[in-house]
mmCIF file of C-alpha atoms in Angstrom:
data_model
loop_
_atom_site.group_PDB
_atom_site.id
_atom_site.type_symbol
_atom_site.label_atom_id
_atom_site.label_comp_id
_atom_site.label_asym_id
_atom_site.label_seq_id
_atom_site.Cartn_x
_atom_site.Cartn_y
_atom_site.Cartn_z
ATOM 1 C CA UNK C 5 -89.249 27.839 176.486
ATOM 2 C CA UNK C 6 -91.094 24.295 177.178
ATOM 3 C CA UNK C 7 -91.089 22.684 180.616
ATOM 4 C CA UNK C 8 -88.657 19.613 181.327
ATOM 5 C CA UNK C 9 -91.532 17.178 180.340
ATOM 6 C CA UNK C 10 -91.895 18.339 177.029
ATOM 7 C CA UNK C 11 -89.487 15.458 175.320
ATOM 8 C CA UNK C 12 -88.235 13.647 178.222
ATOM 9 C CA UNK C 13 -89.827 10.290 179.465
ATOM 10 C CA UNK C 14 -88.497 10.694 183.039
ATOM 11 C CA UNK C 15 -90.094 13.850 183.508
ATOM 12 C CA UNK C 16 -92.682 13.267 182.036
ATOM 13 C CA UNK C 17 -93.329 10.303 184.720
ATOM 14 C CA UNK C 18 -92.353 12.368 187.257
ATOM 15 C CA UNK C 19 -94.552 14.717 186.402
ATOM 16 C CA UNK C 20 -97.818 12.292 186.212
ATOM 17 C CA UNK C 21 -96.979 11.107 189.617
ATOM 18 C CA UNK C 22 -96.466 14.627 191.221
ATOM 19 C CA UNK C 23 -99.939 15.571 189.800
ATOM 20 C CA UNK C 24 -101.652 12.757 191.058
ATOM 21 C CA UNK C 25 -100.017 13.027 194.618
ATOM 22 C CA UNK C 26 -101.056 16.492 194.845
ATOM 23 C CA UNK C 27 -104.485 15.470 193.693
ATOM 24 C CA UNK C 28 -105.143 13.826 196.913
ATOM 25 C CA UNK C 29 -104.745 16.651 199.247
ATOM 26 C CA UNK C 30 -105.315 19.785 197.115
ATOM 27 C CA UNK C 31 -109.150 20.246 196.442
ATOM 28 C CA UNK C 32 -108.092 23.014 193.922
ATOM 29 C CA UNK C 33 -106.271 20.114 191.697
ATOM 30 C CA UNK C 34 -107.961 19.429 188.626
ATOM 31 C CA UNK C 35 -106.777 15.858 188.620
ATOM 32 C CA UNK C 36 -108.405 15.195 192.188
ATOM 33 C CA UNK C 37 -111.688 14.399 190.224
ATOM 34 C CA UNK C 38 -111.017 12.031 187.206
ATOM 35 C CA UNK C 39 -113.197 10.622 184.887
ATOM 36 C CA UNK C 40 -113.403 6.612 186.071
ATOM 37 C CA UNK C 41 -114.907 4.110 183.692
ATOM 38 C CA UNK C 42 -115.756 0.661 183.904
ATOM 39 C CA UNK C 43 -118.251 -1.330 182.817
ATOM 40 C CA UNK C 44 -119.047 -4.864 181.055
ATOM 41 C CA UNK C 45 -119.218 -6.073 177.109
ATOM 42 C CA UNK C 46 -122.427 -4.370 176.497
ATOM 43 C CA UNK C 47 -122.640 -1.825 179.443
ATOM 44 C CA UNK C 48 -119.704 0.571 179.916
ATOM 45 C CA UNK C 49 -120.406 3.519 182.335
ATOM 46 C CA UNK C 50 -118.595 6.768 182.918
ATOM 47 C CA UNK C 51 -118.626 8.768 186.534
ATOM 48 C CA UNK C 52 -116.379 11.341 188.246
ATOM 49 C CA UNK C 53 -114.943 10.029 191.363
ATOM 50 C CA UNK C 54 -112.160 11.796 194.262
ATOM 51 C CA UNK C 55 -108.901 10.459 194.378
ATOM 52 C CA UNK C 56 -107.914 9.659 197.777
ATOM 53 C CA UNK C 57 -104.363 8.006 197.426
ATOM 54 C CA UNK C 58 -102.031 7.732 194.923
ATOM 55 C CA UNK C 59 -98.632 5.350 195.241
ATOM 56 C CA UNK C 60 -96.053 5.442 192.746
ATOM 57 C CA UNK C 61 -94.261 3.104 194.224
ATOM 58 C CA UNK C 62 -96.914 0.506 193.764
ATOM 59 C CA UNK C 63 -98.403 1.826 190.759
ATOM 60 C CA UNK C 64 -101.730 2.499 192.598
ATOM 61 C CA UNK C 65 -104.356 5.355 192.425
ATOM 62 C CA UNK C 66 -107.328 4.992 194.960
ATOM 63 C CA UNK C 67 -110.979 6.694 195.602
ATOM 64 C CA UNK C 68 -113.534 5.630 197.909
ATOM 65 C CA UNK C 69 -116.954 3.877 196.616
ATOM 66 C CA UNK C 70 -120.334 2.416 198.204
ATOM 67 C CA UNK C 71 -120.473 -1.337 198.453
ATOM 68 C CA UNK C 72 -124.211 -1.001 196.584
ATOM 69 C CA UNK C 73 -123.024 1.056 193.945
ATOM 70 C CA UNK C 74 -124.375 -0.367 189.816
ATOM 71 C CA UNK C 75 -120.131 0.207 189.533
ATOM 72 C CA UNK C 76 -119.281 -2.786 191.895
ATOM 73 C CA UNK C 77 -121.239 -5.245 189.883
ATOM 74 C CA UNK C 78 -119.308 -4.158 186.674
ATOM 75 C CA UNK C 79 -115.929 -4.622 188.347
ATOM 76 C CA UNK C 80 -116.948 -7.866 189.836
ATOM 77 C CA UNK C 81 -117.855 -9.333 186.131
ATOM 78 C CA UNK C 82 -114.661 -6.912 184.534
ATOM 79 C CA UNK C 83 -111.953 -5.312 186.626
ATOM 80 C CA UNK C 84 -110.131 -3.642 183.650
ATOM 81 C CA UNK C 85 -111.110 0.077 184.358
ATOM 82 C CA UNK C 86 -109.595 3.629 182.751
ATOM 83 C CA UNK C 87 -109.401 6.940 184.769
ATOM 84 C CA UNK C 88 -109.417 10.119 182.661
ATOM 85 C CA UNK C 89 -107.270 13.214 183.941
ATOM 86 C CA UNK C 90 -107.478 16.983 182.300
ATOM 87 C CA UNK C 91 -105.712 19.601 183.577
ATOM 88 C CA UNK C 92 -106.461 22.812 181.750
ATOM 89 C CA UNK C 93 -104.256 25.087 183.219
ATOM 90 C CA UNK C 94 -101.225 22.717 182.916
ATOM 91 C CA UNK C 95 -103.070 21.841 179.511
ATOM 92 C CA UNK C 96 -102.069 18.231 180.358
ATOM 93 C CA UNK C 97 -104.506 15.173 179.702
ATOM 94 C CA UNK C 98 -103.769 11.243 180.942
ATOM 95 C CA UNK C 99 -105.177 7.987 180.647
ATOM 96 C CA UNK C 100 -104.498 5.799 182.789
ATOM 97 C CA UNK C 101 -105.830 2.006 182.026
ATOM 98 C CA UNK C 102 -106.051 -0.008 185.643
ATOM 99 C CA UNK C 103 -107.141 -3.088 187.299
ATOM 100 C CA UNK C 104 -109.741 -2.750 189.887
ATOM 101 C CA UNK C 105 -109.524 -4.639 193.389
ATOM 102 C CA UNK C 106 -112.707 -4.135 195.538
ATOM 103 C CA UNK C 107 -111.974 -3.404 199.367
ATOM 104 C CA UNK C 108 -114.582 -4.075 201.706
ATOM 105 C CA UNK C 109 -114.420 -4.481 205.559
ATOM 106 C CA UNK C 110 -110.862 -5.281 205.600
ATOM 107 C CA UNK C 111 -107.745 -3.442 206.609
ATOM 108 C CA UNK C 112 -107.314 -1.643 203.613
ATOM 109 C CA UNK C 113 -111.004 -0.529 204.096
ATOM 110 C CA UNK C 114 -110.872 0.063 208.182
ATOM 111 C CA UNK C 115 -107.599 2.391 207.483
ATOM 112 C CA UNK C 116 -109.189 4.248 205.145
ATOM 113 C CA UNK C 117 -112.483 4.924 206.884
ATOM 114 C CA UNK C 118 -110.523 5.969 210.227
ATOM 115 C CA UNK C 119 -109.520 9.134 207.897
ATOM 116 C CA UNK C 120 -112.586 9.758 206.421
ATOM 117 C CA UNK C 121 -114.113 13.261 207.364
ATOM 118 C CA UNK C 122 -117.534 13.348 209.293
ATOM 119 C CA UNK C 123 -118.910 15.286 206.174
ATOM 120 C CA UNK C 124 -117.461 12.952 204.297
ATOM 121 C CA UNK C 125 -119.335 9.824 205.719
ATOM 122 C CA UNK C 126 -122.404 11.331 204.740
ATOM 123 C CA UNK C 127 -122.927 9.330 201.788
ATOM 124 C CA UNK C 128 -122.593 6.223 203.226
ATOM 125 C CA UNK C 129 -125.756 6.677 205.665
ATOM 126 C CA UNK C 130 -128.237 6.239 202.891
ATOM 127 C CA UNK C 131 -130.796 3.661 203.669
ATOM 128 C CA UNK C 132 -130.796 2.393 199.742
ATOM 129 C CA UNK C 133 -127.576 2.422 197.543
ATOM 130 C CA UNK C 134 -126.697 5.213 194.869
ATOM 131 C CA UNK C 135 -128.688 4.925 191.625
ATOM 132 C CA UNK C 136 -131.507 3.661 193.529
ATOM 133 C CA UNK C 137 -134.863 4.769 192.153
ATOM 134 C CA UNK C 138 -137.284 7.256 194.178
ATOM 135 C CA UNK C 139 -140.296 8.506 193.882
ATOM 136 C CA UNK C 140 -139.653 11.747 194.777
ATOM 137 C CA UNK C 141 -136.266 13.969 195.136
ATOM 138 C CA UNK C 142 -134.261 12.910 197.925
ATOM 139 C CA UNK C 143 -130.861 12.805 199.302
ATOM 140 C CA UNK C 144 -131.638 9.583 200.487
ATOM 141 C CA UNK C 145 -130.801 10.423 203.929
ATOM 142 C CA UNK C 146 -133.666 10.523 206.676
ATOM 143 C CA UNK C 147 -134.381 14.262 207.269
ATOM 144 C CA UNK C 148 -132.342 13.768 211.128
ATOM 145 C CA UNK C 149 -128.851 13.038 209.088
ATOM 146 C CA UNK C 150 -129.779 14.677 206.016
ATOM 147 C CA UNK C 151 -128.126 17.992 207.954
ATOM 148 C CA UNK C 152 -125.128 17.078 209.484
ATOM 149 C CA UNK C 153 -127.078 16.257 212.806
ATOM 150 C CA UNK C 154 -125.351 12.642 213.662
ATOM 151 C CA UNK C 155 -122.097 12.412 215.897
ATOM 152 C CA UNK C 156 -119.040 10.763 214.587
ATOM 153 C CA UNK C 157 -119.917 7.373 216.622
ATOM 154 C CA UNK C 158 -123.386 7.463 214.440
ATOM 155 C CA UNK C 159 -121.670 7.784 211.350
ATOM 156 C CA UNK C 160 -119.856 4.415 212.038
ATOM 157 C CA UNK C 161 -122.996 2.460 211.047
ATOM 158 C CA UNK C 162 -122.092 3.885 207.364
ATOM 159 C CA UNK C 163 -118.882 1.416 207.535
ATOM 160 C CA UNK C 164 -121.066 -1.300 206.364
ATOM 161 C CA UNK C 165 -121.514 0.342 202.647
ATOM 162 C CA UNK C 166 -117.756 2.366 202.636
ATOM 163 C CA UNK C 167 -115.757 0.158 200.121
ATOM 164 C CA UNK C 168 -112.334 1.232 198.757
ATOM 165 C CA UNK C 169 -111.295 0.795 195.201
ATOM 166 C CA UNK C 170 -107.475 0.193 194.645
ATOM 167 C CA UNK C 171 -106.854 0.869 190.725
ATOM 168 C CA UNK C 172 -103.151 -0.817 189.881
ATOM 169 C CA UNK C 173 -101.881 1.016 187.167
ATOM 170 C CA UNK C 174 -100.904 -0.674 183.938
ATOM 171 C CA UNK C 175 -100.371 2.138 181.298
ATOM 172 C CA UNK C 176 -100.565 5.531 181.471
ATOM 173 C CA UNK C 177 -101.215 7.536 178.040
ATOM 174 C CA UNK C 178 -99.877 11.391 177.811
ATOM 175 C CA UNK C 179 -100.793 14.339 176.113
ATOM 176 C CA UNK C 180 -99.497 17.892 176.677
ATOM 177 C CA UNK C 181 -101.013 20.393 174.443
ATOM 178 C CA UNK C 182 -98.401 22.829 173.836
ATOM 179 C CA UNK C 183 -98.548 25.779 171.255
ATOM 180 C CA UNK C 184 -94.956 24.939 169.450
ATOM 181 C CA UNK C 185 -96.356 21.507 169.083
ATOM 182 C CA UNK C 186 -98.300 18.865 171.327
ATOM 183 C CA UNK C 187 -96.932 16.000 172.349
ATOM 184 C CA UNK C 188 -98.193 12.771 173.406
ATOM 185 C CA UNK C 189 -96.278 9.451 175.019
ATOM 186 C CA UNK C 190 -97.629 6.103 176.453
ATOM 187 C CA UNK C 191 -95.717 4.208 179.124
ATOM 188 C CA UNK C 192 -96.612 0.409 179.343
ATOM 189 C CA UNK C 193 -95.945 -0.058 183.263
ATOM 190 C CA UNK C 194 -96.258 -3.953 183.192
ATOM 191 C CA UNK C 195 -93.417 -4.107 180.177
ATOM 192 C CA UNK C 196 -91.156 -1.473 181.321
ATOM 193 C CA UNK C 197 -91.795 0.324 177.566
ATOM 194 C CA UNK C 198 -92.198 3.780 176.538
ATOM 195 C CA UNK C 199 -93.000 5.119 173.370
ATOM 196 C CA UNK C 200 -93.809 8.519 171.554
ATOM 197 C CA UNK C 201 -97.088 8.642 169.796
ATOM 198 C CA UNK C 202 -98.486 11.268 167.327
ATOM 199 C CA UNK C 203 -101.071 13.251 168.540
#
């Protein structure tokens, strides 16, 4: 017998959405750590990021980013981005093509980082941004931080980098790989349209 979203554009929708929510809190979800890629004409870059919100009612799926990151750049010159999601238990893939908006230091940001985990803020205590080049292996915190040994009022100092990404939905592409048959489906979000497409 095939689930409710195996020819039915509601559920199918429904179904998206209730993966991504669950995404945000449950570690063990395989669509908590899309594929997110952005990039210019001649550049186009691929990374795994954590989803940290998702809002169905506003079409929006979030994750948190550093201010210095090589991806900021590319979403300054292009903010048209895609996020890749594979569930292989569920055996259910989507694409999801966005527009980017870059928080930094404002409310969307400062809400945000007022959640964040101590382990999580971590990241954002580097002294250079990700992708920087060393000359040696490093986690590019200074050996004091690099193990946990900063308070939560000395991680505050790594609000300056913490930037939030806010990724507006505009399509969503479906594919369910089902034994009888797969099946795939792309809802245009702007247009209101759904259509079946072979797969």
């Amino acid at each position: 017998m095939q689930p409710a979203y195996y020819e039915n554009f509601d559920e199918i929708i429904k179904k998206i959405w209730l993966m991504l929510k669950d995404a945000v809190t449950n570690r063990s979800s395989q669509f908590r750590i899309p594929v997110f890629i952005c990039g210019t004409q001649n550049d186009f870059d691929g990374r795994i990021v954590v989803i940290r919100k998702s809002d169905q009612n506003n079409n929006l799926i979030q994750f948190h980013s550093d201010i210095r990151s090589d991806k900021i750049e590319k979403l300054k010159s292009n903010n048209k981005a895609s996020l890749i999601f594979y569930d292989k238990e569920e055996k259910i893939q989507v694409r999801a093509k966005v527009e980017c908006t870059i928080n930094h230091k404002n409310e969307i940001t400062e809400q945000s980082w007022l959640k964040t985990a101590h382990i999580s803020r971590k990241c954002y205590l580097v002294d250079n941004g990700p992708g920087t080049e060393s000359d040696e292996p490093t986690s590019g915190l200074k050996p004091e931080k690099d193990n946990f040994d900063y308070t939560m009022e000395e991680s505050e100092k790594g609000y300056e980098n913490f930037t939030v990404i806010q990724c507006k939905v505009k399509s969503f592409e479906w594919l369910y790989l089902a034994a009888k048959g797969h099946r795939r489906a792309r809802f245009d979000i702007e247009n209101d349209k759904r259509v079946w497409l072979v797969p």
